[in-house]
XYZ file of C-alpha atoms in Angstrom:
584
model
C -66.423 -62.522 10.751
C -68.757 -60.601 13.050
C -71.623 -58.627 11.532
C -74.434 -56.548 13.040
C -77.667 -58.518 13.060
C -79.753 -55.665 11.628
C -80.026 -56.082 7.817
C -80.055 -52.322 7.202
C -76.688 -51.934 8.946
C -75.306 -54.817 6.885
C -76.565 -53.146 3.718
C -74.916 -49.801 4.456
C -71.604 -51.434 5.338
C -71.499 -53.828 2.385
C -72.311 -51.107 -0.135
C -69.624 -48.835 1.324
C -67.193 -51.718 0.921
C -68.303 -52.486 -2.628
C -67.745 -48.853 -3.642
C -64.306 -48.512 -2.087
C -65.196 -46.328 0.893
C -62.321 -47.445 3.081
C -61.733 -44.752 5.728
C -64.433 -44.574 8.419
C -64.361 -41.948 11.189
C -66.616 -42.993 14.079
C -67.805 -40.949 17.023
C -68.850 -43.164 19.960
C -72.562 -43.559 20.602
C -75.292 -46.104 21.126
C -77.768 -45.633 18.269
C -74.924 -46.022 15.737
C -73.728 -49.258 17.398
C -74.849 -51.504 14.488
C -72.686 -49.502 12.062
C -69.775 -49.322 14.485
C -69.867 -53.104 15.016
C -69.855 -53.767 11.289
C -67.173 -51.310 10.254
C -64.790 -52.011 13.133
C -64.942 -55.798 12.728
C -64.084 -55.799 9.031
C -60.373 -55.544 8.227
C -61.165 -53.925 4.897
C -61.999 -50.666 6.667
C -59.561 -48.303 8.347
C -61.528 -47.021 11.340
C -60.789 -44.029 13.565
C -62.483 -43.115 16.835
C -62.909 -39.346 17.292
C -65.138 -38.291 20.205
C -65.905 -34.704 19.170
C -68.164 -34.867 16.090
C -67.104 -31.460 14.775
C -63.468 -32.513 14.909
C -64.338 -35.941 13.513
C -65.937 -34.452 10.418
C -63.002 -32.139 9.699
C -60.574 -34.998 10.375
C -62.447 -37.015 7.724
C -62.432 -33.996 5.420
C -58.630 -33.842 5.701
C -58.406 -37.507 4.680
C -60.761 -37.047 1.731
C -58.982 -33.836 0.708
C -55.714 -35.726 0.333
C -56.946 -39.011 -1.117
C -59.613 -37.424 -3.324
C -61.943 -40.284 -2.508
C -65.022 -40.515 -0.266
C -64.453 -40.764 3.475
C -67.311 -41.636 5.836
C -68.214 -40.238 9.237
C -70.546 -42.150 11.560
C -72.468 -40.673 14.492
C -75.302 -41.411 16.860
C -78.674 -39.668 16.741
C -79.587 -36.184 17.987
C -77.378 -33.129 18.232
C -74.291 -35.219 17.421
C -75.286 -34.949 13.764
C -75.524 -31.154 13.848
C -71.882 -30.897 14.898
C -70.958 -32.203 11.442
C -72.456 -29.160 9.735
C -69.364 -26.876 9.529
C -67.368 -29.625 7.798
C -70.318 -30.531 5.561
C -70.539 -26.925 4.371
C -66.776 -26.791 3.819
C -66.894 -30.021 1.806
C -69.816 -28.673 -0.252
C -68.032 -25.476 -1.274
C -64.603 -27.129 -1.617
C -65.827 -30.136 -3.640
C -64.597 -32.754 -1.183
C -66.334 -36.174 -1.082
C -67.651 -36.752 2.440
C -70.261 -39.379 3.353
C -72.341 -38.627 6.442
C -73.819 -41.754 8.051
C -76.176 -40.730 10.835
C -78.027 -43.196 13.013
C -81.602 -42.175 13.794
C -84.578 -43.199 15.871
C -87.399 -45.081 14.105
C -90.000 -42.814 12.535
C -92.629 -43.597 15.147
C -90.321 -42.442 17.962
C -89.628 -39.005 16.474
C -91.540 -36.017 17.803
C -92.802 -37.728 20.948
C -90.153 -36.483 23.380
C -87.704 -39.397 23.140
C -84.122 -38.691 24.236
C -81.376 -37.789 21.725
C -84.000 -37.238 19.042
C -84.271 -34.373 16.587
C -85.668 -34.026 13.071
C -82.716 -35.455 11.148
C -84.421 -35.845 7.777
C -82.757 -33.580 5.190
C -80.994 -31.613 7.936
C -78.141 -30.694 5.536
C -80.515 -29.997 2.638
C -78.779 -26.848 1.364
C -75.241 -28.191 1.587
C -75.204 -31.767 0.275
C -75.347 -33.209 -3.221
C -77.907 -35.804 -2.169
C -79.651 -36.948 1.003
C -81.268 -40.345 1.499
C -83.575 -41.180 4.372
C -83.667 -44.939 4.701
C -86.553 -47.048 5.926
C -86.592 -49.129 9.069
C -86.188 -52.884 8.601
C -89.417 -54.859 9.028
C -89.031 -58.591 9.584
C -90.225 -60.585 6.606
C -91.011 -63.791 8.421
C -94.045 -62.773 10.423
C -96.865 -60.255 10.359
C -96.531 -59.919 14.105
C -93.421 -57.791 13.646
C -95.453 -55.231 11.712
C -98.385 -55.313 14.108
C -96.070 -54.522 17.021
C -95.555 -51.038 15.538
C -97.982 -48.200 16.326
C -101.152 -48.442 14.250
C -100.285 -45.580 11.894
C -96.996 -47.206 10.926
C -98.640 -50.565 10.348
C -101.367 -49.004 8.192
C -98.854 -46.957 6.190
C -96.948 -50.078 5.184
C -100.119 -52.080 4.415
C -101.625 -49.326 2.240
C -98.377 -48.831 0.289
C -98.152 -52.570 -0.326
C -101.836 -52.893 -1.328
C -101.593 -50.062 -3.866
C -98.279 -51.331 -5.227
C -96.621 -48.015 -4.385
C -93.538 -49.355 -2.747
C -90.639 -51.594 -3.465
C -89.581 -53.906 -0.734
C -87.856 -52.029 2.058
C -84.591 -53.771 1.204
C -84.841 -52.749 -2.474
C -85.616 -49.160 -1.544
C -82.721 -48.908 0.904
C -80.217 -50.503 -1.457
C -81.174 -48.160 -4.268
C -80.963 -45.060 -2.055
C -77.582 -45.992 -0.568
C -76.229 -46.880 -3.992
C -77.423 -43.609 -5.528
C -76.092 -41.514 -2.659
C -72.579 -42.950 -2.649
C -72.408 -42.732 -6.448
C -73.167 -39.010 -6.252
C -70.232 -38.500 -3.873
C -67.983 -40.528 -6.188
C -69.010 -38.760 -9.396
C -69.447 -35.193 -8.218
C -66.905 -34.846 -5.372
C -69.012 -33.452 -2.588
C -70.793 -34.327 0.647
C -73.809 -36.641 0.836
C -75.987 -37.700 3.762
C -77.438 -41.120 4.545
C -79.837 -41.126 7.506
C -80.194 -44.636 8.945
C -83.030 -45.496 11.399
C -82.396 -48.316 13.860
C -84.709 -49.859 16.430
C -83.514 -51.753 19.467
C -81.884 -54.171 20.121
C -78.802 -52.459 18.679
C -75.940 -54.682 19.786
C -76.964 -58.126 18.456
C -74.363 -59.764 16.220
C -74.278 -62.657 13.746
C -71.583 -64.625 11.932
C -73.246 -64.626 8.512
C -74.661 -61.895 6.304
C -78.404 -62.047 5.724
C -78.326 -59.725 2.694
C -76.406 -59.505 -0.584
C -76.811 -55.990 -1.972
C -76.256 -55.403 -5.680
C -74.242 -52.213 -6.253
C -74.209 -50.326 -9.531
C -71.070 -48.721 -10.895
C -71.066 -44.924 -11.193
C -70.788 -43.806 -14.816
C -68.923 -40.623 -15.698
C -70.412 -38.421 -18.387
C -68.045 -37.963 -21.337
C -66.183 -34.656 -21.419
C -67.319 -32.369 -24.201
C -67.561 -28.739 -25.253
C -70.157 -27.343 -27.617
C -68.458 -26.525 -30.935
C -70.121 -23.121 -31.140
C -68.998 -22.196 -27.629
C -65.448 -23.326 -28.371
C -65.400 -21.436 -31.668
C -66.563 -18.207 -30.033
C -63.940 -18.563 -27.298
C -61.132 -19.051 -29.832
C -62.275 -16.078 -31.933
C -62.552 -13.697 -28.972
C -59.285 -14.884 -27.386
C -57.292 -14.363 -30.588
C -58.656 -10.830 -30.905
C -57.908 -9.745 -27.309
C -54.601 -8.088 -26.402
C -55.090 -8.336 -22.621
C -56.029 -11.743 -21.243
C -55.900 -12.539 -17.551
C -56.089 -16.023 -16.027
C -56.894 -16.166 -12.315
C -56.525 -19.525 -10.553
C -58.232 -20.265 -7.253
C -57.867 -23.302 -4.995
C -56.372 -26.100 -7.057
C -55.124 -29.608 -6.312
C -51.358 -30.112 -6.851
C -50.292 -31.477 -10.250
C -53.796 -31.107 -11.655
C -52.985 -29.045 -14.759
C -50.739 -30.524 -17.439
C -47.423 -28.694 -17.765
C -47.705 -28.347 -21.555
C -50.752 -26.097 -21.141
C -48.966 -23.975 -18.543
C -46.006 -23.581 -20.933
C -48.356 -22.649 -23.758
C -50.001 -19.904 -21.687
C -46.636 -18.662 -20.448
C -45.398 -18.172 -24.031
C -48.135 -15.664 -24.902
C -47.175 -12.017 -24.218
C -50.835 -11.006 -24.103
C -51.580 -13.341 -21.184
C -50.890 -12.884 -17.496
C -51.589 -15.695 -15.034
C -52.363 -14.764 -11.439
C -51.996 -17.614 -8.950
C -52.656 -17.781 -5.240
C -50.899 -19.680 -2.482
C -53.653 -22.309 -2.693
C -53.438 -22.623 -6.502
C -50.496 -25.055 -6.398
C -49.422 -23.819 -9.847
C -45.923 -22.576 -10.605
C -44.199 -21.096 -13.621
C -41.479 -18.471 -13.922
C -43.744 -16.163 -15.940
C -46.776 -16.467 -13.660
C -47.674 -13.924 -10.971
C -47.968 -15.298 -7.426
C -48.427 -12.923 -4.474
C -51.204 -10.962 -6.197
C -51.667 -8.520 -3.325
C -48.005 -7.562 -3.418
C -48.408 -6.522 -7.049
C -51.764 -4.738 -7.071
C -52.222 -3.295 -3.564
C -50.338 -0.024 -4.224
C -51.798 0.586 -7.721
C -53.492 3.860 -8.650
C -56.575 4.262 -10.852
C -54.604 4.688 -14.081
C -52.640 1.516 -13.291
C -55.810 -0.471 -12.651
C -57.187 0.616 -16.010
C -53.967 -0.554 -17.649
C -54.251 -3.920 -15.870
C -57.989 -4.331 -16.623
C -58.301 -7.417 -18.872
C -60.390 -7.802 -22.012
C -60.977 -11.436 -21.081
C -60.767 -12.975 -17.612
C -60.517 -16.779 -17.540
C -60.855 -18.454 -14.149
C -60.687 -21.993 -12.879
C -60.193 -23.642 -9.501
C -61.958 -22.933 -6.225
C -62.611 -19.760 -4.291
C -60.279 -16.749 -4.390
C -58.533 -15.574 -1.209
C -57.360 -12.119 -2.276
C -59.863 -9.413 -1.370
C -57.756 -6.927 -3.305
C -58.034 -8.746 -6.624
C -61.771 -9.216 -6.067
C -62.190 -5.481 -5.412
C -60.105 -4.652 -8.507
C -62.027 -6.920 -10.889
C -65.403 -5.832 -9.535
C -64.609 -2.175 -10.169
C -62.622 -2.611 -13.391
C -64.642 -5.404 -14.898
C -63.416 -7.459 -17.842
C -65.440 -7.371 -21.038
C -65.808 -11.140 -20.701
C -65.418 -13.568 -17.817
C -65.215 -17.298 -18.570
C -65.132 -19.948 -15.861
C -64.013 -23.534 -16.480
C -65.392 -26.193 -14.113
C -67.383 -29.410 -14.176
C -69.908 -28.369 -11.523
C -70.402 -24.665 -10.930
C -69.377 -21.143 -11.832
C -69.489 -18.291 -9.313
C -70.130 -14.811 -10.655
C -67.543 -13.452 -8.232
C -66.761 -10.342 -10.293
C -70.303 -9.650 -11.553
C -69.253 -10.126 -15.177
C -69.580 -13.883 -15.802
C -70.858 -14.528 -19.324
C -69.494 -17.980 -20.172
C -69.581 -21.120 -18.014
C -67.709 -23.885 -19.840
C -68.731 -27.070 -18.071
C -65.673 -29.275 -18.386
C -62.229 -29.753 -16.824
C -59.464 -27.191 -17.371
C -57.209 -29.823 -18.965
C -59.872 -30.867 -21.464
C -60.733 -27.252 -22.261
C -57.093 -26.345 -22.857
C -56.565 -29.452 -25.011
C -59.325 -28.337 -27.386
C -58.769 -24.595 -27.073
C -55.066 -23.737 -26.908
C -53.922 -25.554 -30.084
C -56.250 -23.248 -32.040
C -55.196 -19.965 -30.410
C -52.524 -17.539 -31.567
C -49.978 -15.624 -29.510
C -50.225 -11.857 -29.870
C -47.579 -9.189 -29.707
C -48.345 -7.269 -26.524
C -46.610 -5.571 -23.615
C -49.306 -6.765 -21.202
C -47.153 -9.449 -19.606
C -43.764 -7.715 -19.835
C -45.005 -4.454 -18.279
C -46.349 -6.197 -15.205
C -43.316 -8.475 -14.948
C -41.124 -5.380 -14.751
C -43.331 -3.910 -12.048
C -43.308 -7.216 -10.162
C -39.499 -7.169 -10.049
C -39.609 -3.696 -8.508
C -42.161 -4.852 -5.916
C -40.010 -7.846 -4.999
C -36.930 -5.693 -4.407
C -38.899 -3.355 -2.143
C -40.468 -6.356 -0.394
C -36.997 -7.584 0.554
C -35.856 -4.103 1.613
C -38.843 -3.675 3.892
C -38.467 -7.058 5.554
C -34.818 -6.287 6.282
C -35.811 -3.046 8.010
C -38.675 -4.030 10.323
C -38.839 -5.222 13.907
C -40.072 -8.687 14.837
C -43.767 -9.002 14.037
C -46.257 -11.281 12.290
C -44.897 -10.308 8.873
C -41.294 -10.956 9.901
C -42.253 -14.275 11.492
C -43.909 -15.463 8.268
C -40.829 -14.488 6.296
C -38.643 -16.681 8.520
C -41.140 -19.568 8.738
C -41.846 -19.814 5.008
C -38.130 -19.646 4.200
C -37.383 -22.646 6.388
C -40.077 -25.204 5.528
C -38.476 -28.416 4.220
C -38.905 -29.358 0.580
C -41.899 -31.517 -0.369
C -43.811 -30.576 2.770
C -47.597 -30.608 2.784
C -48.477 -27.167 4.106
C -51.863 -26.677 5.763
C -52.785 -23.046 6.404
C -55.223 -21.716 8.965
C -57.784 -19.181 7.817
C -58.106 -15.481 8.496
C -54.749 -13.662 8.750
C -52.589 -16.798 8.305
C -53.521 -17.534 4.700
C -53.442 -13.813 3.864
C -49.908 -13.341 5.201
C -48.794 -16.409 3.242
C -50.172 -14.769 0.074
C -47.463 -12.094 0.302
C -44.599 -14.533 -0.218
C -43.356 -16.572 -3.179
C -43.421 -20.061 -1.691
C -41.088 -22.958 -2.238
C -42.399 -24.643 -5.406
C -42.079 -28.131 -3.922
C -44.710 -27.418 -1.261
C -48.288 -28.630 -1.612
C -50.596 -26.066 -0.021
C -54.093 -26.587 1.408
C -56.550 -24.408 3.280
C -60.268 -24.707 4.062
C -61.354 -21.925 1.731
C -64.825 -23.286 0.967
C -66.338 -21.405 3.891
C -63.079 -19.813 5.115
C -63.890 -20.676 8.724
C -61.442 -21.148 11.587
C -63.458 -23.980 13.114
C -61.692 -27.054 11.719
C -58.241 -26.048 10.471
C -56.300 -28.200 12.956
C -58.595 -31.212 12.603
C -58.312 -31.059 8.808
C -54.523 -30.859 8.987
C -54.351 -33.873 11.309
C -56.612 -35.909 9.024
C -54.325 -34.952 6.148
C -51.220 -35.976 8.108
C -52.680 -39.368 9.045
C -52.902 -40.547 5.423
C -49.655 -38.987 4.204
C -46.134 -40.200 4.708
C -44.791 -36.752 3.812
C -44.069 -34.052 6.336
C -47.267 -32.137 7.177
C -46.981 -28.675 8.744
C -49.897 -26.557 9.949
C -49.439 -22.808 10.325
C -52.301 -21.260 12.250
C -53.293 -18.350 14.449
C -53.878 -18.511 18.176
C -57.674 -18.163 18.035
C -57.997 -20.773 15.286
C -55.828 -23.192 17.226
C -57.593 -22.752 20.561
C -61.018 -22.893 18.910
C -60.226 -26.319 17.432
C -58.085 -27.642 20.282
C -60.152 -30.845 20.585
C -58.519 -31.797 17.289
C -55.548 -33.032 19.317
C -57.780 -35.436 21.250
C -57.128 -38.608 19.255
C -54.609 -41.422 19.005
C -53.646 -41.119 15.342
C -51.406 -38.041 15.119
C -48.098 -39.044 13.472
C -44.832 -38.058 15.089
C -43.775 -36.015 12.035
C -46.782 -33.690 12.326
C -45.762 -30.091 13.038
C -47.835 -27.112 14.208
C -46.721 -23.479 14.186
C -49.000 -21.150 16.158
C -48.676 -17.393 15.624
C -49.871 -16.034 18.968
C -50.632 -12.323 18.773
C -52.987 -12.547 21.771
C -56.232 -12.265 19.824
C -57.807 -11.954 16.399
C -55.028 -9.875 14.882
C -56.791 -9.501 11.530
C -59.395 -7.239 13.140
C -56.671 -4.693 13.897
C -56.008 -4.440 10.159
C -59.657 -3.943 9.229
C -61.356 -0.541 9.622
C -62.603 0.101 13.152
C -61.837 1.746 16.486
C -58.832 -0.040 17.978
C -57.438 -0.056 21.480
C -60.772 0.328 23.206
C -62.323 -2.028 25.752
C -65.172 -2.787 23.364
C -62.778 -3.641 20.523
C -60.472 -5.741 22.704
C -63.384 -7.778 24.096
C -65.784 -8.228 21.196
C -63.630 -8.006 18.055
C -60.015 -8.849 18.773
C -60.932 -11.154 21.701
C -57.868 -10.242 23.730
C -56.437 -13.145 25.788
C -53.281 -14.379 27.530
C -53.611 -18.100 26.777
C -50.841 -20.286 25.420
C -50.696 -23.743 23.859
C -48.269 -25.137 26.437
C -50.731 -26.935 28.715
C -52.633 -28.394 25.775
C -49.373 -29.786 24.429
C -48.554 -31.363 27.793
C -52.000 -32.959 27.950
C -51.993 -34.305 24.396
C -48.369 -35.390 24.122
C -46.926 -32.718 21.823
C -43.377 -31.468 22.267
C -43.762 -27.745 22.986
C -41.447 -24.797 22.391
C -42.053 -21.058 22.340
C -40.125 -18.091 20.928
C -40.340 -14.313 21.278
C -37.938 -12.927 18.681
C -36.353 -13.515 15.281
C -33.096 -15.000 16.540
C -34.784 -17.596 18.746
C -37.243 -18.420 15.940
C -34.426 -19.150 13.495
C -32.611 -21.216 16.119
C -35.722 -23.244 16.982
C -36.540 -23.992 13.351
C -33.152 -25.669 12.948
C -34.344 -28.585 15.065
C -38.126 -28.238 14.733
C -38.345 -30.519 11.702
C -35.885 -33.115 12.941
C -37.259 -36.575 13.620
C -38.696 -37.360 17.034
C -41.069 -39.715 18.778
C -43.893 -37.183 19.192
C -45.526 -34.382 17.182
C -44.183 -30.876 17.827
C -45.705 -27.443 18.305
C -43.840 -24.157 18.055
C -45.622 -21.122 19.482
C -44.426 -17.733 18.239
C -45.410 -14.700 20.300
C -45.635 -11.465 18.320
C -46.443 -7.885 19.464
C -50.159 -7.372 18.848
C -49.950 -3.574 18.950
C -47.252 -3.488 16.267
C -48.404 -6.117 13.744
C -51.119 -4.066 12.040
C -48.870 -1.016 11.704
C -46.106 -3.127 10.133
C -48.468 -4.675 7.586
C -50.220 -1.452 6.591
C -46.865 0.322 6.180
C -45.674 -2.615 4.053
C -48.190 -1.831 1.323
C -47.254 1.837 1.401
C -43.539 1.039 1.192
C -43.640 -1.368 -1.756
C -45.719 1.128 -3.750
C-alpha cells in the first residue's frame, strides 16, 4: 500500500481509520497532499473530491446527518479553510459530527507574507467542540534537521526538552488527534484538527513509520438526579395543562410506547413540527395552522402550566411569539448537551436523552381528567376543513404548489427542505408519515441546502427529494459540481423570481429599493445549470402541468431530475396572508 512519507500525515490517517471515520471529502490542493495521498490510497476510506470547500463541507454534513457518524473534510491552507465555516456553524448548532482536517504552513512560515497563509489556529473557536493544533514533525535521527529551522524554533524545542515540559512530538500529536476525534464521536458535533506540513509534500513510502495507539471513547452513564425526577413527577401530576413541543428530531428516535403514553393523557398536547419526524393521531402537527388566527382569550386558554421540550431548534415563529408572551409556569428541556431558553422561562435542564427521561418519568405519572387536549383537537378539525376549502378556492401560487407537491411525494422518501419560505410553507401541511424530513435549522441559512441534500442522497439508497427556493438553489449551485449525484436524486425549485419571504414580512413592497435589496428580483432559471451538470430539466407554470409532470418526475431514469415551478411573485404573499385570515 502507498502511504505519505510524513509521519504526521500517517498518524492522522491511521487514527481516523482506527476510530471508524470512513467518509472523507477532499478539496484539491497542494498543502493537503500528504493527507490526500494517504486517504485516497487506502481502500478502507470512501473518498469524494469536491472542489468548492463550502459545498464540500455541506456535502460532508449531509453524509454525517444521515449516518450519524463523523465525516471528515480535508482542505489546503489559507482561505480554503474559511469556506468551511457556514457548515461548521450548522454542524455545531445541529449536533452533527464533522471533522475538519486543515493543512497548514509550518509555524515559522506564518506571518511572514508566505502565499496561501492565514492564522488558522483556533479559527473556528466559537463553533467547535474541540480544536487541536498539531506540531510539525522533526526528524529524530539527526540534530541537523532541527538546526535547519529558524533559530527561534530550534531554541523553543531545545528549551522545552531541557525543562521536561514536552512530550515527544509524536506523543503530543497522537494524544491531540485521539482526543479530538473522541469528542466528535461522544458529543456529536464539529471538531477541528489543524495539521502543519513542511515540504516536500508528495513523497510516498510503502511502509508505515508510526503505530499510533488509539483510546476508545467512553460514554458517561445516563442518569437523572432523584430529587429532580421527584420534583418533575410531583409538578406534572398536579398540572392540568401540559404542552410538549418537539423541535428537530431524527426519525425513529423516540420509542413508540412513550408516544402512546403521552397520547393517552387528556391533559397533554404534543406540538410537532415538520422536522420533528414524530407522528401520532393525537399529536398536533402544523402548529401555525392551529395558532395563527387565535385571539388573546384563546392564547390564555392554550397557555400551558408546564412546557416540556426536546429536539433541536424550533421553526415556527408563531409558537415562539405565543410562548414568549404567554409564558408557562415551568419550562423543562431534555437533552444531553444544551438547553436554549427560547421562551425566557427555562427553569429545568434535565441532562439526559428523551427516551431515558421518559423511561424513568412516565411510569410514575398519572393521567388527569382535562379538556385541554380535546378542546384543541376540535379546533384543529375546524382548521383542517377550512384549510381544504381555501386551497380549493385559490389560484396557482406558492401555497397551491406546495399542496400539490407534498401530496405527490412517494412513500418512504427522504425529504430535504430548503430554508426560508420553503420549510415554513411545508409547516402548514400534514405530511405523509412515511417521509423522513431534514432541514439545516441549526443556523437556518440558505447557503448549503443543496449540497447537504446531495451528501444525504449519496449515502442513501432511498429516494431523496430536495424542495428549495430559487435564491437558495442559485446561491448553492456549485453543489451540482461533482460526480457522485445518484440518478434517483430529485430537486424541486419554487421559482418566484426572488426572495418571496420578504414580501410576507412587514415592509414597503413593490418599490425599486425593495425589489433590489430585499426581494432580489431576477429572471434566472435553472435550465442552463441543469444542461451543464447533467440533470434532466422540466419547468411548469400552472397546477395542471405540475400534476402532469409529477406523474413521471419520480420514475426511474439514468440521470437526476430537476423540476422548476414558476409562481406569480405578486400574488404569493396575498394568498398566504389571506390563508391565515380565512382559516380563523
